[in-house]
Short mmCIF file of C-alpha atoms and ligand atoms in Angstrom, two decimals:
data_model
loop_
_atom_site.label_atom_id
_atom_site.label_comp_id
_atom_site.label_asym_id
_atom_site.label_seq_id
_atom_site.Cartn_x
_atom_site.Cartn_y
_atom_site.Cartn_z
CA UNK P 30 0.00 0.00 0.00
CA UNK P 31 2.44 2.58 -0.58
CA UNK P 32 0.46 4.43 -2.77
CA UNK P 33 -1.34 5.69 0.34
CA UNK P 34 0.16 8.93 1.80
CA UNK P 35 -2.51 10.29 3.26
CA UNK P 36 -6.13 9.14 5.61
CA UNK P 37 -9.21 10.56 6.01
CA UNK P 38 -10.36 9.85 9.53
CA UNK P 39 -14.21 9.17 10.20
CA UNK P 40 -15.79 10.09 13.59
CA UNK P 41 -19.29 9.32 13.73
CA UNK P 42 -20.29 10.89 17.52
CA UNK P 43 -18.11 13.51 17.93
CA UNK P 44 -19.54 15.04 14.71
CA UNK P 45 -22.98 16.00 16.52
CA UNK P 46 -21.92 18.00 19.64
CA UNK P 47 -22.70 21.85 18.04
CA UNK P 48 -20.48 24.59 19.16
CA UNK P 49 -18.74 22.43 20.66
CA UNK P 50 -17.58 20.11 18.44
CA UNK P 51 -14.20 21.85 17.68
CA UNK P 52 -13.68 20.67 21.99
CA UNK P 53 -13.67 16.97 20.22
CA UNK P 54 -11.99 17.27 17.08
CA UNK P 55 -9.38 19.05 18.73
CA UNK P 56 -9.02 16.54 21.35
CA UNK P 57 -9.20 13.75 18.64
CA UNK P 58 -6.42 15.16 16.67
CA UNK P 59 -4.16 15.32 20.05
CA UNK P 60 -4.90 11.55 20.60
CA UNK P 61 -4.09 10.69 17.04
CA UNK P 62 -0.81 12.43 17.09
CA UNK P 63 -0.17 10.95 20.41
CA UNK P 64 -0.41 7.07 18.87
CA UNK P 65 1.51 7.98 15.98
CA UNK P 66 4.56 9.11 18.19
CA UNK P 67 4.83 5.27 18.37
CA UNK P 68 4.95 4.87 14.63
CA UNK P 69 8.39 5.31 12.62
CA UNK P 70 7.44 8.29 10.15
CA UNK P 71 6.60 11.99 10.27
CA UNK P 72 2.57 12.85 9.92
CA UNK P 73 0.77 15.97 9.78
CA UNK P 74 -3.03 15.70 11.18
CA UNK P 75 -5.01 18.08 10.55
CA UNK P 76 -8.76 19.70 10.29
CA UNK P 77 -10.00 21.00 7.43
CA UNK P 78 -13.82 21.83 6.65
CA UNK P 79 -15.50 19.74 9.07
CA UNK P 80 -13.04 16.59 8.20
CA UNK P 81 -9.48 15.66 9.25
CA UNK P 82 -6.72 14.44 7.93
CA UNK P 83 -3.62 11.88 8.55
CA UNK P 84 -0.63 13.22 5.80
CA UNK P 85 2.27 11.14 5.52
CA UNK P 86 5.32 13.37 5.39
CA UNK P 87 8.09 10.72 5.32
CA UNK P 88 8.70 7.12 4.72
CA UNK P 89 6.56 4.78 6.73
CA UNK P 90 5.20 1.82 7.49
CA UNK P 91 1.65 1.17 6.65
CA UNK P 92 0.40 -1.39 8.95
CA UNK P 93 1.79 0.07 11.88
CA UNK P 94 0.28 3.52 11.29
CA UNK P 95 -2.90 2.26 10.38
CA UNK P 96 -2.93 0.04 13.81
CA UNK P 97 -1.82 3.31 16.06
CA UNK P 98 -5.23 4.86 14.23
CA UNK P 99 -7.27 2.02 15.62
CA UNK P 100 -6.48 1.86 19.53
CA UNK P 101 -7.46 5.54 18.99
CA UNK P 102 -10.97 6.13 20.58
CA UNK P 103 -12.97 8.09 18.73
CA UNK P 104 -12.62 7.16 15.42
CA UNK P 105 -15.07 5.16 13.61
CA UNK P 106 -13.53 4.59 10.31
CA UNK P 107 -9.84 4.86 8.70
CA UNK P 108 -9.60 5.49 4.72
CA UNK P 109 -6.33 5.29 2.93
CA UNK P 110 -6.70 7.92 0.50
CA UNK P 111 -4.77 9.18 -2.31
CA UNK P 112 -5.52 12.81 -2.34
CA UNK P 113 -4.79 15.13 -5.39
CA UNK P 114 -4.89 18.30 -6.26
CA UNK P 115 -7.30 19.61 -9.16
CA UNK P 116 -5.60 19.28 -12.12
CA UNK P 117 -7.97 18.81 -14.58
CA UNK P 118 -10.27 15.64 -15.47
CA UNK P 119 -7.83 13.88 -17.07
CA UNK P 120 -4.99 13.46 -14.62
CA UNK P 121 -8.24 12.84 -12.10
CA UNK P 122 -9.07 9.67 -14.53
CA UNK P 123 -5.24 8.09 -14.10
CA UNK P 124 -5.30 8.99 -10.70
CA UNK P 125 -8.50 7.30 -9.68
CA UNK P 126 -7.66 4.39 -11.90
CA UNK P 127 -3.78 4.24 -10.01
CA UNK P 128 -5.57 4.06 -7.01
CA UNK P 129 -8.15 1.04 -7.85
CA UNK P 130 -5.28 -0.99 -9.61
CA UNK P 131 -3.05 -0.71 -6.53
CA UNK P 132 -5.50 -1.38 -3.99
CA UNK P 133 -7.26 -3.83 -5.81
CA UNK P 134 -4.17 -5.71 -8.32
CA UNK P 135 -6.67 -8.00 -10.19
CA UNK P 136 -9.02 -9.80 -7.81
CA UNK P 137 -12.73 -10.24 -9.15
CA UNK P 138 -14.99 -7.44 -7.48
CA UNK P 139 -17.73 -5.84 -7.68
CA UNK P 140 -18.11 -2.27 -6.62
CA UNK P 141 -20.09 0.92 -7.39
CA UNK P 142 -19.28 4.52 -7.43
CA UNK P 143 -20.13 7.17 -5.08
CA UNK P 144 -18.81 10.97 -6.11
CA UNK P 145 -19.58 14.32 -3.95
CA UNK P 146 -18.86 17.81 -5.19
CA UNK P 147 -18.12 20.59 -2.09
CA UNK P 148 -17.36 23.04 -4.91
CA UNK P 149 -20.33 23.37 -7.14
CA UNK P 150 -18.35 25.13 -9.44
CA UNK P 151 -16.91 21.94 -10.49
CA UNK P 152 -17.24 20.78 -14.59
CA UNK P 153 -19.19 17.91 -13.65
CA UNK P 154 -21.70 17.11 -11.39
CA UNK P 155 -22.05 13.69 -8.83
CA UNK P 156 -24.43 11.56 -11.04
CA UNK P 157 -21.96 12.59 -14.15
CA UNK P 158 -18.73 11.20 -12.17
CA UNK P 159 -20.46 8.30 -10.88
CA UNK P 160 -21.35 7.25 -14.81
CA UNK P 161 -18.20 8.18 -16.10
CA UNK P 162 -15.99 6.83 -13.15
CA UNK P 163 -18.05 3.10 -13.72
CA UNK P 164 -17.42 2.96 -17.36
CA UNK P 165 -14.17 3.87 -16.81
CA UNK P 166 -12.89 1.26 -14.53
CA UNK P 167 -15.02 -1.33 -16.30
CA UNK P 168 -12.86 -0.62 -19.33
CA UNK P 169 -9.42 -0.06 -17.35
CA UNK P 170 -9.66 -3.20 -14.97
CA UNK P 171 -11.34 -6.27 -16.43
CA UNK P 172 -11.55 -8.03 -12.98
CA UNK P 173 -14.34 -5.67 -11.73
CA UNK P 174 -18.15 -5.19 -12.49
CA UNK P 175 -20.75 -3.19 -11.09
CA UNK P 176 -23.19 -3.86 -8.55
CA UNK P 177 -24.93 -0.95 -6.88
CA UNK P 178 -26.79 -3.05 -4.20
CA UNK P 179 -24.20 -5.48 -2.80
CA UNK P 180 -20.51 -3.94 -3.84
CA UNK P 181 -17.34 -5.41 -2.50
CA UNK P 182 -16.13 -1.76 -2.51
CA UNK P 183 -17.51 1.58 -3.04
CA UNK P 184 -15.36 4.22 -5.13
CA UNK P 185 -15.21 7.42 -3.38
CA UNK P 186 -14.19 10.53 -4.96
CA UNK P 187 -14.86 13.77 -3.30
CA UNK P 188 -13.71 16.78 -5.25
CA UNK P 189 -13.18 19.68 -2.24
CA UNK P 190 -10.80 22.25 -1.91
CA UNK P 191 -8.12 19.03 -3.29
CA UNK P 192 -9.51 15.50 -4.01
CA UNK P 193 -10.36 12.40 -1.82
CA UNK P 194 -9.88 9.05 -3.51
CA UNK P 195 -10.50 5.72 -1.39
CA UNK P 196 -12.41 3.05 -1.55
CA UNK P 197 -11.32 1.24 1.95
CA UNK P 198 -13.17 2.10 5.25
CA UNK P 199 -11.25 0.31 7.72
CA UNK P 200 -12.96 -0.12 11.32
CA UNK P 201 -11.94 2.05 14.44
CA UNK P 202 -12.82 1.60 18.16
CA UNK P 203 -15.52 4.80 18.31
CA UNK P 204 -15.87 5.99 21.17
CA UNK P 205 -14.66 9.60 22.46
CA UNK P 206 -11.45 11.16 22.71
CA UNK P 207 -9.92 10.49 25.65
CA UNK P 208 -9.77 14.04 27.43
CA UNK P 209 -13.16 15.00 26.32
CA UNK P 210 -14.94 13.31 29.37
CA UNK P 211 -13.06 14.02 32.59
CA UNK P 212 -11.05 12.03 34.62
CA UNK P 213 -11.89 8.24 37.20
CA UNK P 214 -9.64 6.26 39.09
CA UNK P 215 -9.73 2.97 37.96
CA UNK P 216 -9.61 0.32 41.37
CA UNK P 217 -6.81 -2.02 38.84
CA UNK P 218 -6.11 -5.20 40.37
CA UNK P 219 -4.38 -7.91 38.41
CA UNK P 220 -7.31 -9.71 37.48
CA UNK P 221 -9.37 -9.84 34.09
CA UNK P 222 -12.22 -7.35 35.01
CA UNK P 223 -10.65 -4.33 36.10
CA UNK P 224 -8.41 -3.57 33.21
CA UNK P 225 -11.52 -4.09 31.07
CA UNK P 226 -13.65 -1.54 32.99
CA UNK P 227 -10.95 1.17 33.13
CA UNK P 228 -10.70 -0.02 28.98
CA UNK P 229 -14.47 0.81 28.31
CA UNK P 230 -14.42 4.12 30.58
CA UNK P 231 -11.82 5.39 28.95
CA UNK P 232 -13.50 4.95 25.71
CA UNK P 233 -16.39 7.14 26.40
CA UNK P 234 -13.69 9.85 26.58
CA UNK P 235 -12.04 9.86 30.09
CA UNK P 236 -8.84 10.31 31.31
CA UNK P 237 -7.78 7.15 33.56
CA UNK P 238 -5.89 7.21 36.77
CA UNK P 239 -5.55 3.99 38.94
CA UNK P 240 -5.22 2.44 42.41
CA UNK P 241 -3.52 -0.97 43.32
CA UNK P 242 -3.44 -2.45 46.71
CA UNK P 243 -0.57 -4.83 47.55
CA UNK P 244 0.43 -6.32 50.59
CA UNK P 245 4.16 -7.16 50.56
CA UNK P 246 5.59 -9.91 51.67
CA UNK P 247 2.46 -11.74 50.93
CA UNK P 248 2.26 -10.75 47.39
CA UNK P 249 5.40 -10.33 45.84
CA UNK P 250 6.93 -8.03 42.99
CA UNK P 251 5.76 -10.07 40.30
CA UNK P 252 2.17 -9.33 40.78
CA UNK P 253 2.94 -5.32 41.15
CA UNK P 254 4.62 -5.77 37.85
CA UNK P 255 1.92 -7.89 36.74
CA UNK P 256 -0.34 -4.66 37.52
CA UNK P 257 2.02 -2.75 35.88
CA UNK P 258 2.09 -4.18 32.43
CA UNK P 259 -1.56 -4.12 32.79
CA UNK P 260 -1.91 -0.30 32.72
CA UNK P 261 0.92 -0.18 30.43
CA UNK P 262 -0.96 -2.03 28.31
CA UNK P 263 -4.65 -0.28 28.54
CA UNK P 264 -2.25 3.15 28.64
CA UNK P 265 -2.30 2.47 24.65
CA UNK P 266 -5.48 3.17 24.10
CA UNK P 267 -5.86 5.60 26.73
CA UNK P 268 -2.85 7.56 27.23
CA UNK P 269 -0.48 7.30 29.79
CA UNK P 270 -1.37 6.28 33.65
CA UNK P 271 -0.19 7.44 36.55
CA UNK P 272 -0.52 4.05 39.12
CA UNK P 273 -0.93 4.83 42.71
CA UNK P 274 0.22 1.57 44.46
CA UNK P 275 -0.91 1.41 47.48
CA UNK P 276 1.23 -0.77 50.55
CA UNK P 277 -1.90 -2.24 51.95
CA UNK P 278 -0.28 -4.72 54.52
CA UNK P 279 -1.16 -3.26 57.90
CA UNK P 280 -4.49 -2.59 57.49
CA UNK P 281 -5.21 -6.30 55.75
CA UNK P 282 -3.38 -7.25 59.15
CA UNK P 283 -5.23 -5.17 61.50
CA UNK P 284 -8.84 -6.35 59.82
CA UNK P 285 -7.65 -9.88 60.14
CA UNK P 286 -6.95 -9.82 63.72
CA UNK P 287 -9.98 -7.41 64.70
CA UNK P 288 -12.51 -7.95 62.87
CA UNK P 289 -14.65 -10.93 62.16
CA UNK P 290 -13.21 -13.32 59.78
CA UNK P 291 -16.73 -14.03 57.44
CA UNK P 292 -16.54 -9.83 57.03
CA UNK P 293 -12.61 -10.08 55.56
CA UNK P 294 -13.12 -9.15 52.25
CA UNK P 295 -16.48 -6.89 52.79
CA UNK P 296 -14.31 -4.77 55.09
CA UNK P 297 -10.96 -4.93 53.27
CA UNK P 298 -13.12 -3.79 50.33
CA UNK P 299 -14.11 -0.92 51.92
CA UNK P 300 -10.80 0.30 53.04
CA UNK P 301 -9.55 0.03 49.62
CA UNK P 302 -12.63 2.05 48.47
CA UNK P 303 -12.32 4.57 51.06
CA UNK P 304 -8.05 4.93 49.58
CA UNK P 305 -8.47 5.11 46.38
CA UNK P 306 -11.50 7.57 46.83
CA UNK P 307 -9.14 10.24 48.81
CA UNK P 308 -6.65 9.67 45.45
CA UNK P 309 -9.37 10.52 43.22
CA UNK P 310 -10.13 13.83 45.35
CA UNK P 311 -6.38 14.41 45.50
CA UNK P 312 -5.89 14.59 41.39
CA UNK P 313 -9.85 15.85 40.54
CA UNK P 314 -11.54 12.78 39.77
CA UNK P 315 -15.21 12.33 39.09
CA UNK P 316 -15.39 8.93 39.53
CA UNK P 317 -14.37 5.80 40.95
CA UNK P 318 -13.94 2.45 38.66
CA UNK P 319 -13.98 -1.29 39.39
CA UNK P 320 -14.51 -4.24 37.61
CA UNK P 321 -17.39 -5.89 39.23
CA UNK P 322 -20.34 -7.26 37.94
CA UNK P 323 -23.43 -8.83 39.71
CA UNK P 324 -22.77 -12.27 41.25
CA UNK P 325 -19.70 -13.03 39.78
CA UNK P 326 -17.86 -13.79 43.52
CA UNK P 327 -19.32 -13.39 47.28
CA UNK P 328 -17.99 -10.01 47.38
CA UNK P 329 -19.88 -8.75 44.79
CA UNK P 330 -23.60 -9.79 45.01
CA UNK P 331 -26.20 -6.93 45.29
CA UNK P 332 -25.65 -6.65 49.44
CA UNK P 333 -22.14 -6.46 48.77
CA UNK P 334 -21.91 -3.86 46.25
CA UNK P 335 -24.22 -1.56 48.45
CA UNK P 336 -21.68 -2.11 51.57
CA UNK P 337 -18.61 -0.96 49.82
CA UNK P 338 -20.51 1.66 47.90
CA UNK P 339 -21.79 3.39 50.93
CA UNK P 340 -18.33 4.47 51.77
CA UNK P 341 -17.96 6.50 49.23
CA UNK P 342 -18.94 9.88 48.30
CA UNK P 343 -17.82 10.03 44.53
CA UNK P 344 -20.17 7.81 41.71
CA UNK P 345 -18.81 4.19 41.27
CA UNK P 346 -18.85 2.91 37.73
CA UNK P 347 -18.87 -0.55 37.21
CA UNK P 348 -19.17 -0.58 33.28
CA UNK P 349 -19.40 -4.57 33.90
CA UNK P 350 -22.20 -4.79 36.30
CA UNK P 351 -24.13 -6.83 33.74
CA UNK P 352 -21.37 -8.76 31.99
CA UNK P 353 -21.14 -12.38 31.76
CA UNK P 354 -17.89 -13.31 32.76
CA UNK P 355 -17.12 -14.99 28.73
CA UNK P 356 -17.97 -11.37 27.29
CA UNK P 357 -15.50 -9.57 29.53
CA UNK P 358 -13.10 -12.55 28.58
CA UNK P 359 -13.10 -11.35 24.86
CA UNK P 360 -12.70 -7.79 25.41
CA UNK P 361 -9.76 -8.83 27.24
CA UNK P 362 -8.40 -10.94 24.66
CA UNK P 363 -9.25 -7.64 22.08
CA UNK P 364 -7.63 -5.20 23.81
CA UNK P 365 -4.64 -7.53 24.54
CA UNK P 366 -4.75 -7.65 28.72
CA UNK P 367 -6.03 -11.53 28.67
CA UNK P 368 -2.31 -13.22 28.41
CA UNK P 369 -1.28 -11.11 31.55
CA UNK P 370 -4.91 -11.18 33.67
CA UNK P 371 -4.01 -15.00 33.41
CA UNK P 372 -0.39 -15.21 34.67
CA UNK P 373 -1.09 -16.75 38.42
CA UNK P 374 0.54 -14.32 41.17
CA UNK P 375 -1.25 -14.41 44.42
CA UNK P 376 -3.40 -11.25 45.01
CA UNK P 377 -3.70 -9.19 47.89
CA UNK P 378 -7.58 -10.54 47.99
CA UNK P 379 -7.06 -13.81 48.24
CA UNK P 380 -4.41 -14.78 50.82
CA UNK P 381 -6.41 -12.75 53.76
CA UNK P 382 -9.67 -14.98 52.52
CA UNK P 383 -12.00 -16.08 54.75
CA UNK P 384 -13.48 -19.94 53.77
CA UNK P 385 -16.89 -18.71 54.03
CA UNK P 386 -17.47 -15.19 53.25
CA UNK P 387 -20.79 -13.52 53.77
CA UNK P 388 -22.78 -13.18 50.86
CA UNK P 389 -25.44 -11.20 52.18
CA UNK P 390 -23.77 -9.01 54.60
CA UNK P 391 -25.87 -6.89 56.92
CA UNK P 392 -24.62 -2.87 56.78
CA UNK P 393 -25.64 -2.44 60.18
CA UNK P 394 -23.31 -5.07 61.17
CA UNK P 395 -20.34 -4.49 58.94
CA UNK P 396 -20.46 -0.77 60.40
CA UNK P 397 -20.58 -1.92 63.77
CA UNK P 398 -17.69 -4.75 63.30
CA UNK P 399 -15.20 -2.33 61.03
CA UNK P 400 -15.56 -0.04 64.89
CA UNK P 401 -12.93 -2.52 66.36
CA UNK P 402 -10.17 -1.03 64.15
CA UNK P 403 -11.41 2.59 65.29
CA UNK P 404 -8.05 2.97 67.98
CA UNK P 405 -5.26 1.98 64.29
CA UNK P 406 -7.55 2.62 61.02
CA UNK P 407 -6.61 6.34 61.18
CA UNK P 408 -2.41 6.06 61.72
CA UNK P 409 -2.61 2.72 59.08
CA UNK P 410 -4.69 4.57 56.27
CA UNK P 411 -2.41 7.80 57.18
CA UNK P 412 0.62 5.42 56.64
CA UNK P 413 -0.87 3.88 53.56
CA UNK P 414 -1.58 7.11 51.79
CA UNK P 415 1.58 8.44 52.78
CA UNK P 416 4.09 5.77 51.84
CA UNK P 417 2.00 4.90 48.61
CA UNK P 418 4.15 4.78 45.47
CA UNK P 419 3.14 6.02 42.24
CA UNK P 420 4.42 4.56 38.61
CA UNK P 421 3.48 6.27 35.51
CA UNK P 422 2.34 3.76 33.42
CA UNK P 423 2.88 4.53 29.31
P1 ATP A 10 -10.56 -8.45 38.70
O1 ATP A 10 -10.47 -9.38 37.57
O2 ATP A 10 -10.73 -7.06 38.27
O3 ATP A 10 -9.44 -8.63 39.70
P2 ATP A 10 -12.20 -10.06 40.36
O4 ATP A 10 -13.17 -10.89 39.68
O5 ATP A 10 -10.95 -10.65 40.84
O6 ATP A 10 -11.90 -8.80 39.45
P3 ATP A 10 -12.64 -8.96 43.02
O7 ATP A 10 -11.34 -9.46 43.49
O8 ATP A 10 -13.87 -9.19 43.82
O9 ATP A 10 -13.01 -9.39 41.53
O10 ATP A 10 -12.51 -7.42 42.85
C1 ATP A 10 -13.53 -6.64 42.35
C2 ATP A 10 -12.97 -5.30 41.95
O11 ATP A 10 -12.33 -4.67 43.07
C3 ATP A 10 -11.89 -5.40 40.91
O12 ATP A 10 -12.44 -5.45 39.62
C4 ATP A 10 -11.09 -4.14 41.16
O13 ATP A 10 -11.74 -3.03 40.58
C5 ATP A 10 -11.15 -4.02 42.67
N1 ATP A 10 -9.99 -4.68 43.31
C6 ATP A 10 -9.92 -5.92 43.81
N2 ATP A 10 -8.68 -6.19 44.29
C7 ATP A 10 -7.95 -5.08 44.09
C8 ATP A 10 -6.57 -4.71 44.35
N3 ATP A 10 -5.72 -5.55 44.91
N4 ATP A 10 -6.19 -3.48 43.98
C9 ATP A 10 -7.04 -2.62 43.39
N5 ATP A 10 -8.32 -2.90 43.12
C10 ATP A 10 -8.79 -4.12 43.46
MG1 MG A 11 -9.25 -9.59 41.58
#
């Protein structure tokens, strides 16, 4: 494909917010240029009339480029285009027929034509293009034929201040551009679900920060670094992360001895809530983030949820709640965090684990039980805050 020095980026959403829409194409071309500092290759991306543009400055590598455009969220569609200046109908002809012959070589298609003027001043009008543009390819490429209901590809050639050929609308993610929506701390353990959630709220266009609790020497530095490559690895589509990781030892101690042994994780939960919640504060978050969803383990049936959501002021999002465990599975395996969600390091969860957690637990109680760590819980979640490290994760 190295005809193709140039996309035209689709956005489907973005394109409907008003005054306001520069906020999002603005933000959209940030992101883009941000995923292409990856790629080997100088770009220019750029706005013009309502559309924007990818221009390939240097050599580069065409795969690569076009998968930076798709972890971008946002876009809905990715065009190779070979763009053109007007020089006359003619040169337009070779250029169009160039374009088919190298994306197409001689594979047996079927396609139609669809042509759109912005200048009306142009010699010819759509429905004349789209004739002459079929006859003409029917004559130049012997493979192809027409079919206007069912194409294998649709010609596009928009004649605008220069001229848009493609005829390839490759998928993005959609979504928002990240930066458009705010900001949530993400609750990132090393499991499958959380890397998902933070995934999927970061699509809708917000800016991810993130909490893990460890308790060293019980879990060791593998499964920090297991965390790690986890929000390196959702960092691509959503920009970098910075990883508050939180030494969560003494209090996971303090429950254990103090507080019933059936409340562990209810309580533990809680705390964990309660520390990540004064992060979010600290760095203007909107929102807290986990991975649950309904049923999936004792901590997380309906009772559950309400006791560790009732510690918190800030909305929780739980972009699962309703997921079967399999769908969250392939997300994981799309975005690419399955291979490490798998790797088996102990958690911080499950080596203070009682063998019969409550299911249903009763807020009254829990409230009344987490009152035996009222003489340490301030000095240990002072500690924990204070001696938390933080990783930025890109
Ligand atoms: P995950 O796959 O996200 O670990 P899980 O099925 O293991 O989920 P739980 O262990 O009950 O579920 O945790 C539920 C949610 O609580 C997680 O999705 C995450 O948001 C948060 N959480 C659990 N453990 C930790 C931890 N050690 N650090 C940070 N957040 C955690
Ligand atoms: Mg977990």
């Amino acid at each position: 494909m190295n005809n193709i020095h140039a996309f035209l980026i689709k956005y489907a959403e973005i394109g409907v917010k008003g005054k306001n829409r520069y906020i999002f194409e603005d933000a959209l071309i940030r992101q883009i240029k941000k995923s292409l500092e990856q790629v080997q290759g100088d770009f220019d991306v750029y706005k013009e009339m309502g559309r924007v543009y990818v221009k390939v400055l240097s050599d580069y590598d065409y795969d690569e480029t076009v998968e930076a455009l798709q972890r971008v969220f946002g876009i809905v569609g990715i065009c190779p285009m070979t763009q053109v200046e007007d020089e006359g109908w003619d040169a337009l002809v070779k250029d169009v027929v160039a374009h088919i012959k190298d994306t197409y070589q001689d594979q047996p298609l079927s396609f139609k034509v669809e042509c759109r003027r912005a200048r009306k001043n142009y010699p010819k009008n759509s429905m004349e293009m789209n004739a002459d543009f079929g006859e003409i390819l029917l004559k130049e490429c012997p493979n192809l034929h027409v079919d206007v209901h069912h194409p294998d590809f649709i010609l596009y050639v928009e004649i605008r201040s220069k001229i848009n050929i493609y005829s390839k609308i490759l998928p993005g993610l959609g979504g928002m551009p990240v930066g458009t929506a705010g900001k949530a701390m993400v609750l990132l353990s090393g499991g499958i679900d959380s890397p998902v959630a933070g995934y999927m709220v970061a699509k809708r266009g917000v800016v991810l920060e993130a909490t893990y609790f460890h308790a060293p020497p019980y879990t060791s530095e593998r499964a920090k670094q297991k965390v790690v490559d986890l929000a390196k690895q959702v960092a691509k589509y959503s920009g970098p992360i910075k990883l508050n990781v939180v030494n969560f030892t003494d209090i996971q101690l303090a429950i254990y001895e103090k507080c019933p042994h059936d409340e562990l994780t209810i309580i533990m939960r809680r705390y964990m809530m309660r520390i990540a919640e004064h992060f979010a504060k600290e760095s203007g978050c909107q929102a807290l983030v986990t991975g649950e969803s309904i049923g999936q383990v004792a901590s997380q049936t309906m009772q559950s949820l309400m006791s560790t959501n009732e510690v918190c002021t800030l909305p929780v999002f739980r972009p699962l709640i309703a997921f079967d465990k399999q769908d969250i599975i392939d997300i994981s395996e799309k975005i690419g965090t399955f291979e490490t969600s798998i790797l088996p390091y102990e958690d911080c969860c499950t080596i203070f684990v009682a063998k019969h957690p409550v299911t249903k637990p009763n807020l009254k109680v829990i409230r009344k039980d987490e009152e035996h760590l009222n003489e340490v819980i301030d000095d240990l979640m002072k500690q924990a805050i204070e001696t938390t490290e933080v990783i930025i994760c890109e």
